[in-house]
Coordinates of N, CA and C in Angstrom, one line a residue:
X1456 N 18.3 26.4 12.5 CA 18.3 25.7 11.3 C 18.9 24.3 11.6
X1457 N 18.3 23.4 10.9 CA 18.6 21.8 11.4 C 19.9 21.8 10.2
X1458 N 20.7 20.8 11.1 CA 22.1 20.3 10.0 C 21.2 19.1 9.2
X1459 N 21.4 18.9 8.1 CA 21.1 17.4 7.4 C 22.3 16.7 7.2
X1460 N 22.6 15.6 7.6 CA 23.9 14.5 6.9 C 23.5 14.0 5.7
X1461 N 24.4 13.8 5.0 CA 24.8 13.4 3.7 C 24.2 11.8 3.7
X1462 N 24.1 11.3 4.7 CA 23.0 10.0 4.9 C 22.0 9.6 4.7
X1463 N 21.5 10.8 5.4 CA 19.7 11.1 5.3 C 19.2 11.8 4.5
X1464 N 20.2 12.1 3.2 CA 19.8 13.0 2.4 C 19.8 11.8 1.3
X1465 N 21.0 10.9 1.3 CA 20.6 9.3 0.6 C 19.3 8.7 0.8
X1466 N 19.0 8.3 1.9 CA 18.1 7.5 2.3 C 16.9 8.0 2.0
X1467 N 16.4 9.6 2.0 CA 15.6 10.9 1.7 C 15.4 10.2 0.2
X1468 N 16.7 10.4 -0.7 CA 16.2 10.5 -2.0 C 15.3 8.9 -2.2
X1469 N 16.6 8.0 -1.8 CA 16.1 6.6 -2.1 C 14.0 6.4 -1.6
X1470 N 14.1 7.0 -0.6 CA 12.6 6.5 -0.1 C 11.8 7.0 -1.2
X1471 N 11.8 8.6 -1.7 CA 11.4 9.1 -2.1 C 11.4 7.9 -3.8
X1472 N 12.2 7.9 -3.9 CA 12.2 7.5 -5.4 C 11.6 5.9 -5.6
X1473 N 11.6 5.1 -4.2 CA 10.6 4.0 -3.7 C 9.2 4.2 -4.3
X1474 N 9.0 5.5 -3.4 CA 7.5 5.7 -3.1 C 7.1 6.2 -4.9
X1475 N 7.5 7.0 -5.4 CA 7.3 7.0 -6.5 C 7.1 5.7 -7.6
X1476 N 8.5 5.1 -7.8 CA 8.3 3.6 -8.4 C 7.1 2.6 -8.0
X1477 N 6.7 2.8 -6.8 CA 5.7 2.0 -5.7 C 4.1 2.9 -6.9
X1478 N 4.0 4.2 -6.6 CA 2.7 4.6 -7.2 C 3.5 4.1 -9.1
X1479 N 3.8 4.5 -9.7 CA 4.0 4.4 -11.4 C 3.6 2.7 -11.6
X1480 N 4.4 1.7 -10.4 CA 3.9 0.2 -10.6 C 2.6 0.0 -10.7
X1481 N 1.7 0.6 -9.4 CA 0.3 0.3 -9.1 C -0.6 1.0 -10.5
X1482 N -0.2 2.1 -10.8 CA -0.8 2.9 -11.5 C -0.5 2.3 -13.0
X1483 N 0.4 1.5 -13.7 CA 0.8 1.3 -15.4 C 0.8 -0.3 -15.0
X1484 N 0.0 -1.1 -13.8 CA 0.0 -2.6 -14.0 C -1.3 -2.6 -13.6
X1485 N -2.4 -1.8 -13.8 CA -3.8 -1.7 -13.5 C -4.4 -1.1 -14.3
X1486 N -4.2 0.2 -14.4 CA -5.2 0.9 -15.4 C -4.5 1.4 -16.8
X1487 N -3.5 1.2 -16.5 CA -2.6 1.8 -18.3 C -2.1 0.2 -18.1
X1488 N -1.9 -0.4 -18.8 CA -2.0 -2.0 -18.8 C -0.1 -2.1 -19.7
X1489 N 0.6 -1.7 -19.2 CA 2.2 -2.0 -20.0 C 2.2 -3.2 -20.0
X1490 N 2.4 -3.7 -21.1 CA 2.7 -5.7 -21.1 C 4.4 -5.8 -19.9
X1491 N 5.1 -4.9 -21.0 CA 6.5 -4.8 -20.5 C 6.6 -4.8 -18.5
X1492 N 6.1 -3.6 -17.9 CA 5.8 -3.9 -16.4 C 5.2 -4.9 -15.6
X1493 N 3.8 -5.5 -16.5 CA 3.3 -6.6 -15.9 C 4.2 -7.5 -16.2
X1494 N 5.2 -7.9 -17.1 CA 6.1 -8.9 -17.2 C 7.0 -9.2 -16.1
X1495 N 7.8 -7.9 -16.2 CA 8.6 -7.8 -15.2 C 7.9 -7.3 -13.5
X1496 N 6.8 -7.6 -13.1 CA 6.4 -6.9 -11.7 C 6.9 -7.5 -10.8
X1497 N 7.3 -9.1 -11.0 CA 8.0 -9.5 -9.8 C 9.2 -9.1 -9.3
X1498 N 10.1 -8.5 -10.8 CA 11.2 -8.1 -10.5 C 11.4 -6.7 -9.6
X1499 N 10.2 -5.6 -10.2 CA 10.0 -4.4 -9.8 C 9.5 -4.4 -8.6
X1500 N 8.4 -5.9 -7.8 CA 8.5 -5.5 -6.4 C 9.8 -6.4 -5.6
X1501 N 11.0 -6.5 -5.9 CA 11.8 -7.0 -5.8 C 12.6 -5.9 -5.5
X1502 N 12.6 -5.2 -6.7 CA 13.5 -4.2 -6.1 C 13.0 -2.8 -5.1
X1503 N 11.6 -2.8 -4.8 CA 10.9 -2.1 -4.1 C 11.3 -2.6 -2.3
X1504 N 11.7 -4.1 -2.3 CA 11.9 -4.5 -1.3 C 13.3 -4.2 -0.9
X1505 N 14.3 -4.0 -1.8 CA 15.8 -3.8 -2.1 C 16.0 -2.3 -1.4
X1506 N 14.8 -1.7 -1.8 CA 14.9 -0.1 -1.8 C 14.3 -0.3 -0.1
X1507 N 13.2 -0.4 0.0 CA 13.3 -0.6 1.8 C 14.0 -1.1 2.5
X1508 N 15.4 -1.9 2.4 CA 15.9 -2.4 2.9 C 17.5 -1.3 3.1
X1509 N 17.4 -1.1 1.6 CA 18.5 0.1 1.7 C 18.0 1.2 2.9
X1510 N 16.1 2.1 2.7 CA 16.2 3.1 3.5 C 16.5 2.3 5.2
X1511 N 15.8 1.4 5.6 CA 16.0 1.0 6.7 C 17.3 1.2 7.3
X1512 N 18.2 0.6 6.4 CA 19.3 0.3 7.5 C 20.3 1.8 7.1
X1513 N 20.4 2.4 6.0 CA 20.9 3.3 6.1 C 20.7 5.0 6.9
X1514 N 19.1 4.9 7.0 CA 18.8 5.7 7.7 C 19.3 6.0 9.1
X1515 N 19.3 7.4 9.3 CA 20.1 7.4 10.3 C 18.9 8.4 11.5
X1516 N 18.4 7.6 12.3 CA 17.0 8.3 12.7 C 17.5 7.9 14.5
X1517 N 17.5 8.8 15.3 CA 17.9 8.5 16.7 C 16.7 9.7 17.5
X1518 N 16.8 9.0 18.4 CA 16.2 9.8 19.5 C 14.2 10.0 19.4
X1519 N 14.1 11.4 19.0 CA 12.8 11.6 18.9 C 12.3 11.1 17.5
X1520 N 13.3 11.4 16.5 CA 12.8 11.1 15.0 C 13.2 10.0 15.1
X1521 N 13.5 9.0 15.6 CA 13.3 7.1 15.9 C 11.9 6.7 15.7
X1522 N 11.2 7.7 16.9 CA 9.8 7.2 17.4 C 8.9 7.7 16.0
X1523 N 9.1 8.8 15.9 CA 8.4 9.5 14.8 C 8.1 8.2 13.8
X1524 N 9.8 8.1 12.9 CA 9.4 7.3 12.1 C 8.6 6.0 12.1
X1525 N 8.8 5.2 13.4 CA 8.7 3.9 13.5 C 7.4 4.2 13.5
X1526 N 6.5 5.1 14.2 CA 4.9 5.8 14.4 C 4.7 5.9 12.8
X1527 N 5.1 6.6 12.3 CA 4.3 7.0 10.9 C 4.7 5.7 10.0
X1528 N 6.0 5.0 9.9 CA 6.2 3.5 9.2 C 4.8 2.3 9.6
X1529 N 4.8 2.7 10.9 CA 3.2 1.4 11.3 C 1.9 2.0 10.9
X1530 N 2.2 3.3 10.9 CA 0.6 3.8 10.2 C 0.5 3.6 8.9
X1531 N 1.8 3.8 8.2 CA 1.5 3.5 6.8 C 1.1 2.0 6.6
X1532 N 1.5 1.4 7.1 CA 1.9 -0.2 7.3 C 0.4 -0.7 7.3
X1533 N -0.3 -0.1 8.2 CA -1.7 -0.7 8.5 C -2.5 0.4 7.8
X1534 N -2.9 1.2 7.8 CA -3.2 1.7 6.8 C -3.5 1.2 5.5
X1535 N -2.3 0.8 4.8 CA -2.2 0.5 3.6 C -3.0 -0.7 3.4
X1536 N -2.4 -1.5 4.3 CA -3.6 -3.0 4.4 C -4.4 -3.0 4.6
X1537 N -5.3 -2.4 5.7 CA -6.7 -2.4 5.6 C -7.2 -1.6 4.2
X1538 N -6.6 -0.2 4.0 CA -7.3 -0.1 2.8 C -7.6 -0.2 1.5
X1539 N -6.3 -1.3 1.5 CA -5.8 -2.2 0.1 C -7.5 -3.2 0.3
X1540 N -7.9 -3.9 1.3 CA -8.8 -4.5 1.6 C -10.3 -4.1 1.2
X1541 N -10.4 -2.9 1.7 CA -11.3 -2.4 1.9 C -11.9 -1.3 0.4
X1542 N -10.8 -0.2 -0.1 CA -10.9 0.4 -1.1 C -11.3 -0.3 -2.7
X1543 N -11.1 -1.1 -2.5 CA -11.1 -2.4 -3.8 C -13.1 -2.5 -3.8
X1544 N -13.6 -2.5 -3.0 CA -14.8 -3.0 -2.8 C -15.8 -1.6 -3.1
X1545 N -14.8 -0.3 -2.4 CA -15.9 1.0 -2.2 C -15.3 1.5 -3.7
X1546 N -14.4 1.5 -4.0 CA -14.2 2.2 -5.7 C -14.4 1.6 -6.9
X1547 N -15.2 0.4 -6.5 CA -15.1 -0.8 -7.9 C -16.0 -0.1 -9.0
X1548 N -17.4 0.8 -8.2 CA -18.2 1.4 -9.6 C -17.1 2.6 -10.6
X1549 N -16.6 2.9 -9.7 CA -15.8 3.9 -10.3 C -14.9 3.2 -11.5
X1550 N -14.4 2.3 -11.3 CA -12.7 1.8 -11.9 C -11.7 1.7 -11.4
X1551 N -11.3 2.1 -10.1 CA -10.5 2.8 -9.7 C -10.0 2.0 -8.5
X1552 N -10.7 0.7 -7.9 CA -10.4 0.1 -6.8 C -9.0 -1.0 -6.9
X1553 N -8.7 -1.5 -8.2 CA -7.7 -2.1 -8.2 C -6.7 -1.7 -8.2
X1554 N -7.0 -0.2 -8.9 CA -5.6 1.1 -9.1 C -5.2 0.8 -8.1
X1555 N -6.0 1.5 -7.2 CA -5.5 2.0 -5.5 C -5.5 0.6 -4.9
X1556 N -5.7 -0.5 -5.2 CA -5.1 -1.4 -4.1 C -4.0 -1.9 -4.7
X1557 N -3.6 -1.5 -5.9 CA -2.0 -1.7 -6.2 C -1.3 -1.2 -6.0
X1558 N -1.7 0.3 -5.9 CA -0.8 1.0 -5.0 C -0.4 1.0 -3.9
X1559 N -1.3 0.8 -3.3 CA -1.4 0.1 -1.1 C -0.2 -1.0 -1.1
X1560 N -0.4 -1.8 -2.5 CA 0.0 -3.1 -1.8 C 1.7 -2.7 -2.1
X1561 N 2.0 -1.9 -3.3 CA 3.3 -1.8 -3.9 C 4.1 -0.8 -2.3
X1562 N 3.0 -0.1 -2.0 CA 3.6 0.8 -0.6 C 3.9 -0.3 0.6
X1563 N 3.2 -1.2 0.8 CA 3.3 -1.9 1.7 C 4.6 -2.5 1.4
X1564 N 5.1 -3.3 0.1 CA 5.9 -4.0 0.0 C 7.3 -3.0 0.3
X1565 N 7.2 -1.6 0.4 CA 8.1 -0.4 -0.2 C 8.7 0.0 2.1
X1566 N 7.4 -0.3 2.5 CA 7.5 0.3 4.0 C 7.8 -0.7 4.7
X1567 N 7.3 -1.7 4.5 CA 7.4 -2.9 5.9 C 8.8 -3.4 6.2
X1568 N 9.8 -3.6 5.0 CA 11.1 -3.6 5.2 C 11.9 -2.6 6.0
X1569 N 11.7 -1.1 4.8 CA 12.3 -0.1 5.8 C 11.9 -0.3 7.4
X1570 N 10.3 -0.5 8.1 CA 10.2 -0.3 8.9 C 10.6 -1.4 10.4
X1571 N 10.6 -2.6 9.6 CA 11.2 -3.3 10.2 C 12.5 -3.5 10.9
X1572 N 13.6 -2.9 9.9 CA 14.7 -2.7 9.9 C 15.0 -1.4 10.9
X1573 N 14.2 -0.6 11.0 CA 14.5 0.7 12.0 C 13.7 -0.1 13.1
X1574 N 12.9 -0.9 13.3 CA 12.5 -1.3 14.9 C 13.6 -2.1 15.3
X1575 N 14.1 -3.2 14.6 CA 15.4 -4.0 14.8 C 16.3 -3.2 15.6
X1576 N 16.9 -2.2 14.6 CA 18.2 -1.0 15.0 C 17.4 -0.4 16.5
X1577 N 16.3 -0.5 17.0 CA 15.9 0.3 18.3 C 16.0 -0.7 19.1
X1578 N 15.6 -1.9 18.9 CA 15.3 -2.8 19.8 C 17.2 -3.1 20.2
X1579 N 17.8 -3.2 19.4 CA 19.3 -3.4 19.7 C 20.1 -2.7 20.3
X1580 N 19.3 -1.1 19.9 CA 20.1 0.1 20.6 C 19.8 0.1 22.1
X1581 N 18.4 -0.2 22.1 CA 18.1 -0.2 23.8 C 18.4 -1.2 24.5
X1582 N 18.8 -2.1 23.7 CA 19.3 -3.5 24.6 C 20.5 -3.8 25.2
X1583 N 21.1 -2.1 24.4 CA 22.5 -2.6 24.8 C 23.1 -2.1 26.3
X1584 N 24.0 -2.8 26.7 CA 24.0 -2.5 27.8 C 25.3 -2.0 28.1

């Protein structure tokens, strides 16, 4: 049985509660239309970037789960963008293509920090001499 630290059990909740605020933004500033969220969206991807910045640096990810995450942070990363790009065009008869490219994009704003910040922390850890 794996130990968990009281760290990554922070950084656990915070991503989690990211990714969540990230889908409720895309989802109530698109198809349920809140004046109140669309008012405030700059502020809410503001603090979506707050919250990746918190998981990044607090996270405590070494060794094998380093690579893991940095691997699944650039899949989401490109992922998200191409099919923020792309889904907009194939779901438009539906309704549904701005949903999901507000969601892509609120994820993207939510991951590229964190993931940035854990390549930083690798690139420094290996540099050190």
């Amino acid at each position: 049985m794996a130990l968990k630290s009281k760290e990554n059990i922070i950084s656990a909740w915070t991503f989690l509660i990211g990714v969540v605020l990230a889908i409720m933004v895309g989802v109530f500033t698109t198809l349920i239309k809140i004046p109140y969220l669309v008012t405030y969206s700059a502020q809410i991807y503001g603090l979506l970037v707050l919250i990746g910045i918190v998981v990044g640096s607090f996270i405590q990810v070494e060794g094998k789960e380093n690579h893991t995450f940095l691997i699944a942070g650039t899949v989401l990363v490109i992922v998200s963008k191409f099919g923020r790009e792309s889904v907009a065009g194939s779901l438009i008869g539906l309704g549904l293509g701005d949903v999901v490219s507000s969601i892509f994009g609120a994820l993207l704003i939510l991951f590229i920090p964190a993931t940035i910040i854990v390549a930083l922390k690798t690139v420094f850890s290996i540099a050190k001499i």
